[in-house]
């Protein structure tokens, strides 16, 4: 069945024959552990499959080598989930919108070197997530993907091509963003994120403690939420013929 609501369960163990977990399969259950070790045929975890499992602390995806997609809201509001290791998921290309939305105890996420897409608000308000390594295969980060996380620094890979409006808005501990050499879409200067030719300011990190920031004279536009939740007292716009939009 596509929909299976399960209450009072303590652990889930799946066999190698498992190919998918359907939408809402275990949402709102009392699960504490999901052990998918050795589910080598598992290709998809459906939308809301484990959402709102308030007691869930552990998810084991060891040897889930065929898993290609974690869909929208899969682990949404699993408030006790602490760690997620996806490094064995060597076929995983996409983490869907809101996949780990408001997982407020999530302190560690390990991503595989196959991932290309992180969806909108995927790690929204994961407030104790202080670090993450973005893989060299990543091409897209959705809007507000890391909104309100505890990230302190972010290194964007050379492979990154597209980004929704400020994925790092409201990250009040974030002090610097860097961009790997060879990226022709984005750039960084003094920890501040711009597009490649520095005509758009995309993100001024919310944890920078400078009281004044002088916008580079190449900038013609400041992106949505680019300067949200800052401690800046003054932003200086250099003299130019046309105003910044």
mmCIF file of N, CA, C and O in Angstrom, residues 29 51 111 117 123 131 143 157-158 161 165 171 177 184 187 197 234 238:
data_model
loop_
_atom_site.group_PDB
_atom_site.id
_atom_site.type_symbol
_atom_site.label_atom_id
_atom_site.label_comp_id
_atom_site.label_asym_id
_atom_site.label_seq_id
_atom_site.Cartn_x
_atom_site.Cartn_y
_atom_site.Cartn_z
ATOM 1 N N UNK A 29 4.429 8.181 12.973
ATOM 2 C CA UNK A 29 4.590 6.968 13.777
ATOM 3 C C UNK A 29 5.480 7.243 14.987
ATOM 4 O O UNK A 29 6.086 8.308 15.110
ATOM 5 N N UNK A 51 7.852 11.698 7.857
ATOM 6 C CA UNK A 51 7.627 13.040 8.407
ATOM 7 C C UNK A 51 6.896 12.977 9.750
ATOM 8 O O UNK A 51 6.107 12.069 10.009
ATOM 9 N N UNK A 111 27.077 14.128 2.934
ATOM 10 C CA UNK A 111 26.488 14.025 1.600
ATOM 11 C C UNK A 111 27.386 13.218 0.668
ATOM 12 O O UNK A 111 28.610 13.265 0.774
ATOM 13 N N UNK A 117 21.496 18.012 -6.586
ATOM 14 C CA UNK A 117 20.452 18.990 -6.254
ATOM 15 C C UNK A 117 20.071 18.932 -4.777
ATOM 16 O O UNK A 117 19.800 17.858 -4.236
ATOM 17 N N UNK A 123 16.935 22.018 4.415
ATOM 18 C CA UNK A 123 17.452 21.945 5.784
ATOM 19 C C UNK A 123 16.996 23.182 6.587
ATOM 20 O O UNK A 123 17.685 23.622 7.500
ATOM 21 N N UNK A 131 27.991 22.596 10.415
ATOM 22 C CA UNK A 131 28.901 22.446 9.277
ATOM 23 C C UNK A 131 28.339 21.429 8.293
ATOM 24 O O UNK A 131 27.585 20.527 8.668
ATOM 25 N N UNK A 143 16.076 27.727 -3.028
ATOM 26 C CA UNK A 143 15.779 28.889 -2.192
ATOM 27 C C UNK A 143 15.717 28.504 -0.718
ATOM 28 O O UNK A 143 15.079 27.539 -0.346
ATOM 29 N N UNK A 157 31.175 24.518 -4.209
ATOM 30 C CA UNK A 157 32.046 23.824 -5.161
ATOM 31 C C UNK A 157 32.061 24.480 -6.538
ATOM 32 O O UNK A 157 31.148 25.240 -6.894
ATOM 33 N N UNK A 158 33.069 24.152 -7.321
ATOM 34 C CA UNK A 158 33.191 24.693 -8.676
ATOM 35 C C UNK A 158 32.041 24.253 -9.566
ATOM 36 O O UNK A 158 31.699 24.923 -10.539
ATOM 37 N N UNK A 161 25.972 25.644 -10.307
ATOM 38 C CA UNK A 161 25.538 26.458 -11.435
ATOM 39 C C UNK A 161 24.370 27.376 -11.107
ATOM 40 O O UNK A 161 24.292 28.493 -11.621
ATOM 41 N N UNK A 165 16.981 32.175 -4.302
ATOM 42 C CA UNK A 165 17.251 33.359 -3.496
ATOM 43 C C UNK A 165 17.802 32.946 -2.138
ATOM 44 O O UNK A 165 17.321 31.998 -1.523
ATOM 45 N N UNK A 171 21.093 32.748 8.723
ATOM 46 C CA UNK A 171 22.166 31.951 9.347
ATOM 47 C C UNK A 171 23.030 32.923 10.162
ATOM 48 O O UNK A 171 24.029 33.452 9.664
ATOM 49 N N UNK A 177 31.559 32.888 3.339
ATOM 50 C CA UNK A 177 31.248 31.995 2.233
ATOM 51 C C UNK A 177 32.422 32.047 1.259
ATOM 52 O O UNK A 177 32.908 33.135 0.929
ATOM 53 N N UNK A 184 32.320 29.376 -12.610
ATOM 54 C CA UNK A 184 32.097 30.535 -13.483
ATOM 55 C C UNK A 184 30.727 31.173 -13.292
ATOM 56 O O UNK A 184 30.312 32.015 -14.093
ATOM 57 N N UNK A 187 31.057 34.026 -7.169
ATOM 58 C CA UNK A 187 32.344 34.473 -6.650
ATOM 59 C C UNK A 187 32.144 34.956 -5.217
ATOM 60 O O UNK A 187 31.018 35.186 -4.769
ATOM 61 N N UNK A 197 30.448 37.988 -11.959
ATOM 62 C CA UNK A 197 31.055 39.277 -12.292
ATOM 63 C C UNK A 197 30.806 40.357 -11.227
ATOM 64 O O UNK A 197 31.056 41.546 -11.457
ATOM 65 N N UNK A 234 25.725 50.108 9.248
ATOM 66 C CA UNK A 234 25.691 50.978 8.084
ATOM 67 C C UNK A 234 26.153 50.223 6.845
ATOM 68 O O UNK A 234 27.166 49.529 6.867
ATOM 69 N N UNK A 238 28.613 52.984 -2.943
ATOM 70 C CA UNK A 238 29.511 53.919 -3.613
ATOM 71 C C UNK A 238 28.795 54.774 -4.634
ATOM 72 O O UNK A 238 27.722 54.421 -5.125
#
